[in-house]
Each structure stands twice: as C-alpha cells, then as structure tokens.
Amino acid sequence: MTLPDVNKQWTTAQDGLDKLQFTEGKVPEPKDGEVLVKVLAVSLNYRDTEGEPTTQDTEPLVPCSDMCGIVVDSKSPKLKTGTRVMSIFNQGHLTGQITEADMATGLGLPLPGVLTEYRCFPAEALVTVPDYMKDEEAACLPIASVTAWMCINGMRPLGQPADGAKKKETVLLQGTGGVSVAGLQIAHAAGLKAIITSSSDEKLERAKKDLGADFGINYQTHWEWQEPVLEETKGRGVDIIFETGGARTLRKSFECVSFGGLINCVGYLSGKEDEDAPGAKQLNINVLALRRNVTLRGILNGPKDRFEEMVRFYEQHKIRPVVSRVFKMDEAGDAFTFLYSGAHFGKVVVKVADK
Ligand SMILES: NC(=O)c1ccc[n+]([C@@H]2O[C@H](COP(=O)([O-])OP(=O)(O)OC[C@H]3O[C@@H](n4cnc5c(N)ncnc54)[C@H](OP(=O)(O)O)[C@@H]3O)[C@@H](O)[C@H]2O)c1
C-alpha cells in the first residue's frame, strides 16, 4: 500500500475546544512489535471535551482515544495487515487491576491520541473488530462500552458475566450519553431489568422503544427521581447503578440502591464538588455507604481481557453500538461542540477515512 506524504490530524494544546488545530504530521513507521494503523473512525468521549483552558504552554497533542482502523503495515506476528482493530484506552492495561503505570498510557492524554489518519500501536494494545460491526460502531467500544461492561460485570469472575446469573438484577442508567446507552444495550441483552433517566422525554421513548429500557424517568421534571425508582422496584431498590451524574445525583443513588447493591462511581456530569456551603448538615459519603452496606466502587475503564470478553458477548447478541451522529474529519471541531451540548443519544463519531 502506498502511504501518503502527510498525516492529517487534529491537535490541542489543552486550551479550549475552540482552539483545536487541523494540522499535518508525518506518517509514522512501526517499530518491532508494533503495527501501523490507518484510522477509519474515532468516537468522542466526555473526557475529550474537558481540556480546561490552561495558562501553561502545553505541547500540542492529538486528542481522543477510541478508534477503529485497519492494519496497513505490521512488525508483529500477532496482527496481520488487513485486520480491523480497535484501540484500548490505557494501552498498558492488559489484565487485572489497573495501576498508576497503566494510567500513564492513556490515549489522548497523556499519550498522543487517535484523531489522526495514521498511528502506530503496540500490537498487543489492539483488539480485533467483530466482522458484523461497522467501523463507526466499533469506534464506540473502547471507553464507553468497556466501562459499561465493567460496571455490570467487573465484580464477577472473568468469563461469568451477568447473563448467566440466576437472579434478574435491575440496573439504573443516568442520562443517555455514551456510557449509559452502552450499559442499557448490555443490560438488555443480558436479560437484566433496565431503568434509565434523561432530561428528554423523546430520548426516554427511544431508549424504551429501540433499546428495551423497562422504565424511564425525566430527571428535569422528576428531580427526585429516586422515588419513582423505588416505586418501580417495589421498594427494593436497584442492584447496579451507573453513577455518571456525580455531585448532584450520588445522594439520590444512595436512596434507591438495594441493600448490598453496587454503585459504580463512573463520572460527574452534574459536577465534581458538593454544592452545599461549608457548615451545612451533610452526611459523609462514608456513612451513606455503610448505612446500606453498599459497595462504592471507583471504575477506571477495564483491561484488555475484559474488553475481549465483552466483544464475544456483543458478537453473540449482535449488539450494534448507537451512533448519534457522524462528522467528517475536517468537521471534528463541530463534533466536540455537539458532544459538549449534550444533544446526542449514544456516541458521537468522526469518520476519518474509508478502507
Ligand atoms: N471512570 C471511567 O472509566 C469513565 C469512562 C467513561 C466516561 N466516564 C465519565 O462518565 C460520565 C459520562 O460519560 P459519557 O461519555 O457517557 O458522557 P456523554 O456521552 O457526554 O453523556 C452526556 C449525557 O449525560 C446526561 N447528563 C448530563 N447531566 C446529567 C445529570 N446531571 N444527571 C444525569 N445525567 C446527566 C445527559 O443525558 P440526557 O440528554 O439524556 O439528559 C447528556 O446528554 C462523564 O463524566 C465521563 O467523564 C468515566
């Protein structure tokens, strides 16, 4: 295959979404053990929009972590040219508990990311795409789906995911962003009961009609959404919560989690800091956790072996990740703004190239 002279890519100096640059670099050459990947599609994650303007001089970095691409040159016996692959977010996290060293291998910060036409990867830091999945769909898996998979299955032994469990568990998804929608798809396919919240009745209808959500609550019109959750579960509460809201939702989650339930601390879409002024009466998280004997678990994506376990499940159930909108490569700046606006349902994707 003839490679182009230039490698078009987006870069950011972490100084705000409006300052992304569409630039040109060199097409890199793979070293031993690496493969050169032609990037086909990239999905965006909330973290990619977070680059808070900094006053420090920061070297421009290619953003984003989640891509589907095709191997065009291989210096590894593990991956052949022509194989479609997905990136894993933390390139060094191949199995078991994540470590600080693994977290230093995150794509799109601190490592250069994937919003580029060509990139080299160590062969072991890639996962093969199942044949039935389109490029744009596969690009959605690395962060959103793997995180959702870990929320539902991360406490179970590898190889024994929730669909084999005797008890029909209930899952609560907050909002209809990338992680929640992937969680809904996995929960539904695994036969779990799924309750979802959203600020939009239209999105709730779609979650029920298209993706099999059992119950939906509009958190704008029912701000005390923990009450309908408890009613819907006949007072028992929810077994597994995707806590993507954070500061303004965590206390509600504690109110509607089941005894012995699992709150997966995933994100902070409603804020990172408690709103209450100092001195206000507020139960400490520690107390909230122990009073219902809840497992409060921090989630940091998942390892490659769990990613592969998930891909087998997706393949078995032919799950197609939900792509809200696809942008062209030269429109990636608009893709970030669209994601940040929250207008999406599922994932936002940048189409980088055709095969
Ligand atoms: N720990 C990890 O490994 C990990 C992995 C992935 C993501 N995250 C974090 O998890 C969070 C979600 O990520 P994502 O990629 O799914 O984001 P996303 O796609 O940008 O999700 C945005 C959606 O979340 C919903 N939302 C916004 N504010 C909310 C609130 N106050 N309460 C409930 N829902 C709210 C909205 O849904 P509606 O429009 O339906 O209201 C919004 O459209 C982010 O904070 C992200 O940084 C963490």
Tab-separated table of C-alpha atoms and ligand atoms in Angstrom:
chain	number	residue	atom	x	y	z
A	1	MET	CA	0.000	0.000	0.000
A	2	THR	CA	1.313	3.440	-0.896
A	3	LEU	CA	1.256	5.727	2.078
A	4	PRO	CA	0.577	9.466	1.729
A	5	ASP	CA	3.308	12.043	2.406
A	6	VAL	CA	1.335	13.741	5.121
A	7	ASN	CA	-0.687	12.517	8.077
A	8	LYS	CA	-3.618	14.864	8.671
A	9	GLN	CA	-4.501	15.192	12.345
A	10	TRP	CA	-6.183	17.368	14.930
A	11	THR	CA	-4.197	18.722	17.860
A	12	THR	CA	-4.992	20.535	21.072
A	13	ALA	CA	-2.822	22.485	23.486
A	14	GLN	CA	-5.453	21.821	26.193
A	15	ASP	CA	-6.579	25.425	25.794
A	16	GLY	CA	-10.222	25.015	24.876
A	17	LEU	CA	-12.392	23.349	22.278
A	18	ASP	CA	-12.480	26.442	20.068
A	19	LYS	CA	-8.699	26.313	19.631
A	20	LEU	CA	-8.338	22.824	18.149
A	21	GLN	CA	-5.981	22.833	15.172
A	22	PHE	CA	-6.292	20.744	11.995
A	23	THR	CA	-2.651	20.131	11.109
A	24	GLU	CA	-0.314	17.805	9.225
A	25	GLY	CA	2.313	15.458	10.637
A	26	LYS	CA	4.370	12.589	9.261
A	27	VAL	CA	3.091	9.073	8.732
A	28	PRO	CA	4.956	7.129	11.451
A	29	GLU	CA	6.859	3.864	10.888
A	30	PRO	CA	6.113	0.890	13.093
A	31	LYS	CA	8.906	-0.473	15.306
A	32	ASP	CA	9.325	-4.142	16.207
A	33	GLY	CA	6.168	-5.393	17.898
A	34	GLU	CA	4.107	-2.504	16.504
A	35	VAL	CA	1.633	-2.103	13.674
A	36	LEU	CA	0.755	0.944	11.580
A	37	VAL	CA	-2.985	1.553	11.602
A	38	LYS	CA	-4.983	3.573	9.099
A	39	VAL	CA	-7.634	5.155	11.288
A	40	LEU	CA	-11.163	4.769	9.876
A	41	ALA	CA	-13.399	6.164	12.623
A	42	VAL	CA	-12.967	7.823	16.016
A	43	SER	CA	-15.609	8.190	18.711
A	44	LEU	CA	-15.535	11.064	21.163
A	45	ASN	CA	-15.789	10.803	24.921
A	46	TYR	CA	-16.729	13.342	27.537
A	47	ARG	CA	-13.061	13.462	28.654
A	48	ASP	CA	-12.085	14.684	25.192
A	49	THR	CA	-14.173	17.814	25.710
A	50	GLU	CA	-12.782	18.539	29.151
A	51	GLY	CA	-9.459	20.151	28.138
A	52	GLU	CA	-9.869	23.056	30.507
A	53	PRO	CA	-8.111	26.147	29.209
A	54	THR	CA	-4.669	26.217	30.775
A	55	THR	CA	-2.332	29.180	31.060
A	56	GLN	CA	0.754	26.956	30.805
A	57	ASP	CA	2.461	26.364	27.491
A	58	THR	CA	1.499	22.822	26.569
A	59	GLU	CA	2.868	20.904	23.605
A	60	PRO	CA	0.067	20.269	21.087
A	61	LEU	CA	-1.281	16.746	21.441
A	62	VAL	CA	-3.556	14.663	19.211
A	63	PRO	CA	-6.788	14.184	21.218
A	64	CYS	CA	-9.171	11.193	21.550
A	65	SER	CA	-8.645	7.581	22.477
A	66	ASP	CA	-11.270	5.457	20.753
A	67	MET	CA	-10.778	4.358	17.186
A	68	CYS	CA	-11.472	1.648	14.683
A	69	GLY	CA	-8.842	1.237	11.999
A	70	ILE	CA	-7.161	-1.202	9.692
A	71	VAL	CA	-3.622	-2.555	9.989
A	72	VAL	CA	-1.679	-1.382	6.917
A	73	ASP	CA	1.835	-2.416	7.998
A	74	SER	CA	2.796	-4.966	10.640
A	75	LYS	CA	6.040	-5.560	12.513
A	76	SER	CA	4.349	-8.067	14.791
A	77	PRO	CA	3.398	-11.720	14.295
A	78	LYS	CA	0.274	-11.007	16.377
A	79	LEU	CA	-1.578	-8.885	13.814
A	80	LYS	CA	-1.720	-9.253	10.056
A	81	THR	CA	-2.090	-6.461	7.525
A	82	GLY	CA	-5.769	-6.007	6.666
A	83	THR	CA	-7.062	-6.766	10.179
A	84	ARG	CA	-9.649	-4.300	11.523
A	85	VAL	CA	-8.775	-3.267	15.055
A	86	MET	CA	-9.924	-1.111	17.974
A	87	SER	CA	-7.638	0.777	20.343
A	88	ILE	CA	-7.656	0.049	24.055
A	89	PHE	CA	-7.827	3.237	26.127
A	90	ASN	CA	-4.979	2.604	28.557
A	91	GLN	CA	-2.515	0.960	26.212
A	92	GLY	CA	-0.614	-0.800	29.012
A	93	HIS	CA	-3.657	-2.197	30.837
A	94	LEU	CA	-3.895	-5.722	29.520
A	95	THR	CA	-5.291	-7.608	32.514
A	96	GLY	CA	-6.298	-7.363	36.183
A	97	GLN	CA	-6.205	-4.336	38.429
A	98	ILE	CA	-5.237	-1.055	36.803
A	99	THR	CA	-2.061	0.562	38.141
A	100	GLU	CA	-0.689	4.076	38.048
A	101	ALA	CA	1.757	2.943	35.355
A	102	ASP	CA	-1.166	1.740	33.194
A	103	MET	CA	-2.904	5.081	33.627
A	104	ALA	CA	0.183	6.810	32.243
A	105	THR	CA	-0.571	5.031	28.950
A	106	GLY	CA	-3.977	6.654	28.288
A	107	LEU	CA	-4.525	7.651	24.667
A	108	GLY	CA	-5.349	11.296	24.005
A	109	LEU	CA	-3.679	12.342	27.290
A	110	PRO	CA	-1.034	11.715	28.372
A	111	LEU	CA	-0.144	9.750	25.197
A	112	PRO	CA	-0.878	11.187	21.745
A	113	GLY	CA	-4.359	10.176	20.707
A	114	VAL	CA	-6.132	8.807	17.662
A	115	LEU	CA	-7.766	11.768	15.858
A	116	THR	CA	-5.230	11.310	13.080
A	117	GLU	CA	-5.135	9.450	9.777
A	118	TYR	CA	-2.285	7.087	10.720
A	119	ARG	CA	-0.882	5.936	14.060
A	120	CYS	CA	1.411	3.157	15.307
A	121	PHE	CA	0.305	0.951	18.192
A	122	PRO	CA	1.912	-1.971	20.007
A	123	ALA	CA	0.109	-4.997	18.546
A	124	GLU	CA	-0.993	-6.196	21.979
A	125	ALA	CA	-2.735	-2.871	22.663
A	126	LEU	CA	-5.359	-3.517	19.975
A	127	VAL	CA	-8.478	-5.674	19.872
A	128	THR	CA	-9.851	-7.261	16.687
A	129	VAL	CA	-13.215	-5.924	15.444
A	130	PRO	CA	-16.015	-8.471	15.030
A	131	ASP	CA	-16.978	-8.821	11.342
A	132	TYR	CA	-20.613	-7.765	11.748
A	133	MET	CA	-19.750	-4.356	13.183
A	134	LYS	CA	-19.341	-1.203	11.071
A	135	ASP	CA	-16.238	0.955	11.548
A	136	GLU	CA	-18.240	3.774	13.145
A	137	GLU	CA	-19.856	1.349	15.596
A	138	ALA	CA	-16.601	-0.368	16.557
A	139	ALA	CA	-15.029	3.014	17.322
A	140	CYS	CA	-17.583	3.393	20.131
A	141	LEU	CA	-16.433	0.426	22.200
A	142	PRO	CA	-13.092	1.220	23.885
A	143	ILE	CA	-14.177	3.645	26.602
A	144	ALA	CA	-17.971	3.794	26.723
A	145	SER	CA	-18.775	0.112	26.227
A	146	VAL	CA	-15.857	-1.311	28.200
A	147	THR	CA	-16.704	0.991	31.118
A	148	ALA	CA	-20.354	-0.083	30.937
A	149	TRP	CA	-19.292	-3.733	30.759
A	150	MET	CA	-17.133	-3.306	33.862
A	151	CYS	CA	-19.987	-1.634	35.764
A	152	ILE	CA	-22.165	-4.680	35.169
A	153	ASN	CA	-19.570	-7.451	35.181
A	154	GLY	CA	-16.385	-6.108	36.766
A	155	MET	CA	-17.176	-7.631	40.191
A	156	ARG	CA	-17.873	-11.048	38.668
A	157	PRO	CA	-15.134	-13.514	37.743
A	158	LEU	CA	-13.830	-13.225	34.193
A	159	GLY	CA	-15.880	-15.484	31.941
A	160	GLN	CA	-19.018	-15.454	34.111
A	161	PRO	CA	-20.902	-12.319	33.006
A	162	ALA	CA	-24.339	-11.283	34.243
A	163	ASP	CA	-26.397	-13.164	31.658
A	164	GLY	CA	-25.503	-16.410	33.425
A	165	ALA	CA	-26.652	-15.141	36.834
A	166	LYS	CA	-29.777	-16.755	38.321
A	167	LYS	CA	-31.109	-13.533	39.808
A	168	LYS	CA	-32.619	-10.967	37.435
A	169	GLU	CA	-30.842	-7.831	38.565
A	170	THR	CA	-32.010	-4.261	37.997
A	171	VAL	CA	-29.669	-1.651	36.555
A	172	LEU	CA	-30.040	2.139	36.727
A	173	LEU	CA	-28.515	4.227	33.962
A	174	GLN	CA	-28.218	8.008	34.348
A	175	GLY	CA	-28.739	10.022	31.156
A	176	THR	CA	-28.445	8.834	27.584
A	177	GLY	CA	-24.773	9.501	26.916
A	178	GLY	CA	-22.235	7.021	25.613
A	179	VAL	CA	-21.677	5.007	28.793
A	180	SER	CA	-25.355	4.830	29.793
A	181	VAL	CA	-26.606	3.783	26.352
A	182	ALA	CA	-23.909	1.074	26.084
A	183	GLY	CA	-24.904	-0.049	29.592
A	184	LEU	CA	-28.545	-0.198	28.524
A	185	GLN	CA	-27.690	-2.336	25.498
A	186	ILE	CA	-25.573	-4.733	27.571
A	187	ALA	CA	-28.133	-4.937	30.388
A	188	HIS	CA	-30.993	-5.591	27.983
A	189	ALA	CA	-29.068	-8.271	26.078
A	190	ALA	CA	-28.088	-9.929	29.375
A	191	GLY	CA	-31.765	-10.086	30.443
A	192	LEU	CA	-31.445	-7.557	33.269
A	193	LYS	CA	-34.138	-5.005	34.059
A	194	ALA	CA	-33.055	-1.515	32.991
A	195	ILE	CA	-34.224	1.835	34.368
A	196	ILE	CA	-32.914	4.963	32.663
A	197	THR	CA	-33.094	8.696	33.368
A	198	SER	CA	-32.868	11.541	30.868
A	199	SER	CA	-33.618	15.238	30.566
A	200	SER	CA	-35.618	14.463	27.421
A	201	ASP	CA	-38.902	12.556	27.060
A	202	GLU	CA	-38.037	11.919	23.439
A	203	LYS	CA	-34.745	10.235	24.377
A	204	LEU	CA	-36.544	8.181	27.027
A	205	GLU	CA	-39.032	6.965	24.425
A	206	ARG	CA	-36.178	5.987	22.145
A	207	ALA	CA	-34.397	4.160	24.983
A	208	LYS	CA	-37.587	2.173	25.653
A	209	LYS	CA	-38.720	1.582	22.082
A	210	ASP	CA	-35.393	0.905	20.373
A	211	LEU	CA	-33.190	-0.411	23.149
A	212	GLY	CA	-35.578	-2.186	25.505
A	213	ALA	CA	-35.364	0.054	28.587
A	214	ASP	CA	-38.046	-1.132	31.030
A	215	PHE	CA	-38.705	2.199	32.720
A	216	GLY	CA	-37.699	5.803	32.060
A	217	ILE	CA	-37.714	8.898	34.256
A	218	ASN	CA	-37.227	12.501	33.163
A	219	TYR	CA	-34.824	13.937	35.742
A	220	GLN	CA	-35.728	17.504	34.768
A	221	THR	CA	-39.420	17.094	35.524
A	222	HIS	CA	-38.873	14.491	38.319
A	223	TRP	CA	-35.799	15.833	40.055
A	224	GLU	CA	-36.481	13.467	42.978
A	225	TRP	CA	-36.109	10.564	40.559
A	226	GLN	CA	-35.045	8.187	43.306
A	227	GLU	CA	-38.739	7.996	44.350
A	228	PRO	CA	-40.093	6.526	41.087
A	229	VAL	CA	-37.047	4.210	41.022
A	230	LEU	CA	-38.014	2.846	44.428
A	231	GLU	CA	-41.674	2.529	43.378
A	232	GLU	CA	-40.697	0.704	40.209
A	233	THR	CA	-38.581	-1.758	42.209
A	234	LYS	CA	-41.323	-2.191	44.840
A	235	GLY	CA	-39.163	-0.544	47.473
A	236	ARG	CA	-36.283	-2.967	46.995
A	237	GLY	CA	-34.029	-0.587	45.109
A	238	VAL	CA	-31.626	-1.086	42.229
A	239	ASP	CA	-28.832	-3.664	42.220
A	240	ILE	CA	-26.372	-1.884	39.946
A	241	ILE	CA	-26.166	1.885	39.470
A	242	PHE	CA	-24.147	3.677	36.830
A	243	GLU	CA	-23.292	6.817	38.793
A	244	THR	CA	-22.390	9.108	35.906
A	245	GLY	CA	-24.024	12.194	37.415
A	246	GLY	CA	-21.817	12.682	40.463
A	247	ALA	CA	-22.276	15.568	42.874
A	248	ARG	CA	-25.991	16.168	42.286
A	249	THR	CA	-27.005	12.533	41.782
A	250	LEU	CA	-24.936	10.386	44.155
A	251	ARG	CA	-27.113	11.022	47.203
A	252	LYS	CA	-30.192	10.055	45.187
A	253	SER	CA	-28.440	6.881	44.118
A	254	PHE	CA	-27.803	6.005	47.749
A	255	GLU	CA	-31.546	6.447	48.377
A	256	CYS	CA	-32.588	3.996	45.691
A	257	VAL	CA	-29.814	1.390	45.706
A	258	SER	CA	-30.731	-2.039	47.008
A	259	PHE	CA	-29.252	-3.485	50.186
A	260	GLY	CA	-25.921	-4.922	49.155
A	261	GLY	CA	-26.207	-3.064	45.859
A	262	LEU	CA	-23.412	-1.705	43.738
A	263	ILE	CA	-22.908	1.961	42.923
A	264	ASN	CA	-20.351	2.283	40.178
A	265	CYS	CA	-18.741	5.700	40.501
A	266	VAL	CA	-18.204	6.464	36.860
A	267	GLY	CA	-18.490	10.184	36.205
A	268	TYR	CA	-19.506	13.653	37.255
A	269	LEU	CA	-21.762	15.146	34.618
A	270	SER	CA	-23.626	17.131	37.287
A	271	GLY	CA	-20.428	18.458	38.881
A	272	LYS	CA	-17.395	17.326	40.853
A	273	GLU	CA	-17.961	19.289	44.046
A	274	ASP	CA	-20.725	19.197	46.642
A	275	GLU	CA	-22.953	22.212	46.256
A	276	ASP	CA	-23.665	22.542	49.991
A	277	ALA	CA	-21.999	25.505	51.633
A	278	PRO	CA	-19.462	24.690	54.368
A	279	GLY	CA	-21.221	24.107	57.664
A	280	ALA	CA	-24.381	22.758	56.061
A	281	LYS	CA	-25.609	19.471	57.511
A	282	GLN	CA	-24.458	16.720	55.240
A	283	LEU	CA	-23.839	13.061	55.804
A	284	ASN	CA	-20.403	11.966	54.844
A	285	ILE	CA	-20.093	9.538	51.898
A	286	ASN	CA	-18.604	7.048	54.290
A	287	VAL	CA	-21.788	6.999	56.364
A	288	LEU	CA	-24.004	6.906	53.306
A	289	ALA	CA	-22.093	3.881	52.050
A	290	LEU	CA	-22.182	1.891	55.249
A	291	ARG	CA	-25.823	2.503	56.135
A	292	ARG	CA	-26.925	0.298	53.263
A	293	ASN	CA	-23.837	-1.872	53.204
A	294	VAL	CA	-23.194	-0.695	49.686
A	295	THR	CA	-20.110	-1.358	47.630
A	296	LEU	CA	-18.908	2.017	46.389
A	297	ARG	CA	-16.576	1.244	43.571
A	298	GLY	CA	-14.377	3.520	41.534
A	299	ILE	CA	-14.213	2.489	37.940
A	300	LEU	CA	-11.337	3.219	35.628
A	301	ASN	CA	-12.261	1.597	32.351
A	302	GLY	CA	-11.196	-2.056	32.104
A	303	PRO	CA	-8.432	-4.371	30.936
A	304	LYS	CA	-7.990	-5.940	27.540
A	305	ASP	CA	-9.140	-9.410	28.592
A	306	ARG	CA	-12.445	-7.986	29.831
A	307	PHE	CA	-12.725	-5.985	26.580
A	308	GLU	CA	-12.351	-9.227	24.622
A	309	GLU	CA	-14.849	-10.970	26.868
A	310	MET	CA	-17.275	-8.133	26.097
A	311	VAL	CA	-16.676	-8.342	22.356
A	312	ARG	CA	-17.647	-12.053	22.480
A	313	PHE	CA	-20.882	-11.024	24.207
A	314	TYR	CA	-21.560	-8.273	21.644
A	315	GLU	CA	-20.974	-10.754	18.847
A	316	GLN	CA	-23.244	-13.349	20.409
A	317	HIS	CA	-26.069	-10.815	20.784
A	318	LYS	CA	-25.175	-8.832	17.645
A	319	ILE	CA	-25.250	-5.602	19.629
A	320	ARG	CA	-24.746	-2.528	17.447
A	321	PRO	CA	-23.409	0.491	19.335
A	322	VAL	CA	-25.679	3.507	18.939
A	323	VAL	CA	-24.093	6.239	16.814
A	324	SER	CA	-25.883	9.537	17.307
A	325	ARG	CA	-24.142	11.478	14.556
A	326	VAL	CA	-21.130	11.058	12.274
A	327	PHE	CA	-18.927	14.059	11.403
A	328	LYS	CA	-16.317	14.275	8.657
A	329	MET	CA	-12.639	14.516	9.645
A	330	ASP	CA	-12.402	18.221	8.799
A	331	GLU	CA	-15.536	18.882	10.909
A	332	ALA	CA	-14.149	17.312	14.101
A	333	GLY	CA	-14.243	20.671	15.888
A	334	ASP	CA	-18.043	20.709	15.432
A	335	ALA	CA	-18.211	17.131	16.729
A	336	PHE	CA	-16.675	18.210	20.063
A	337	THR	CA	-19.118	21.120	20.338
A	338	PHE	CA	-22.038	18.802	19.538
A	339	LEU	CA	-20.959	16.314	22.233
A	340	TYR	CA	-20.475	19.097	24.751
A	341	SER	CA	-24.007	20.387	24.036
A	342	GLY	CA	-25.489	17.074	25.234
A	343	ALA	CA	-27.827	16.874	22.218
A	344	HIS	CA	-26.591	13.387	21.359
A	345	PHE	CA	-28.043	9.944	22.125
A	346	GLY	CA	-25.272	7.375	22.395
A	347	LYS	CA	-21.995	8.161	20.688
A	348	VAL	CA	-20.578	10.923	18.527
A	349	VAL	CA	-18.188	9.737	15.807
A	350	VAL	CA	-15.691	11.313	13.424
A	351	LYS	CA	-15.322	9.427	10.153
A	352	VAL	CA	-11.624	9.693	9.347
A	353	ALA	CA	-11.371	7.614	6.173
A	354	ASP	CA	-12.794	4.759	4.145
A	355	LYS	CA	-10.904	1.467	3.951
B	1	LIG	N1	-14.488	6.149	35.003
B	1	LIG	C1	-14.428	5.785	33.732
B	1	LIG	O1	-13.766	4.817	33.327
B	1	LIG	C2	-15.236	6.588	32.748
B	1	LIG	C3	-15.415	6.115	31.443
B	1	LIG	C4	-16.235	6.825	30.568
B	1	LIG	C5	-16.851	8.012	30.998
B	1	LIG	N2	-16.609	8.474	32.259
B	1	LIG	C6	-17.302	9.678	32.753
B	1	LIG	O2	-18.687	9.325	32.826
B	1	LIG	C7	-19.502	10.451	32.500
B	1	LIG	C8	-20.380	10.071	31.319
B	1	LIG	O3	-19.574	9.873	30.177
B	1	LIG	P1	-20.237	9.738	28.737
B	1	LIG	O4	-19.115	9.529	27.791
B	1	LIG	O5	-21.367	8.779	28.769
B	1	LIG	O6	-20.793	11.222	28.570
B	1	LIG	P2	-21.745	11.827	27.462
B	1	LIG	O7	-21.926	10.896	26.325
B	1	LIG	O8	-21.222	13.188	27.179
B	1	LIG	O9	-23.126	11.931	28.276
B	1	LIG	C9	-23.854	13.113	28.289
B	1	LIG	C10	-25.273	12.836	28.742
B	1	LIG	O10	-25.321	12.622	30.151
B	1	LIG	C11	-26.541	13.082	30.646
B	1	LIG	N3	-26.396	14.003	31.785
B	1	LIG	C12	-25.904	15.242	31.790
B	1	LIG	N4	-26.031	15.789	33.014
B	1	LIG	C13	-26.640	14.875	33.786
B	1	LIG	C14	-27.103	14.846	35.117
B	1	LIG	N5	-26.960	15.910	35.918
B	1	LIG	N6	-27.701	13.713	35.595
B	1	LIG	C15	-27.853	12.636	34.795
B	1	LIG	N7	-27.457	12.620	33.509
B	1	LIG	C16	-26.862	13.721	33.011
B	1	LIG	C17	-27.269	13.765	29.501
B	1	LIG	O11	-28.229	12.831	29.040
B	1	LIG	P3	-29.719	13.284	28.630
B	1	LIG	O12	-29.526	14.156	27.423
B	1	LIG	O13	-30.428	12.017	28.364
B	1	LIG	O14	-30.278	14.033	29.801
B	1	LIG	C18	-26.169	14.007	28.498
B	1	LIG	O15	-26.633	14.005	27.172
B	1	LIG	C19	-18.533	11.593	32.235
B	1	LIG	O16	-18.357	12.324	33.439
B	1	LIG	C20	-17.238	10.891	31.863
B	1	LIG	O17	-16.096	11.684	32.109
B	1	LIG	C21	-15.828	7.782	33.128
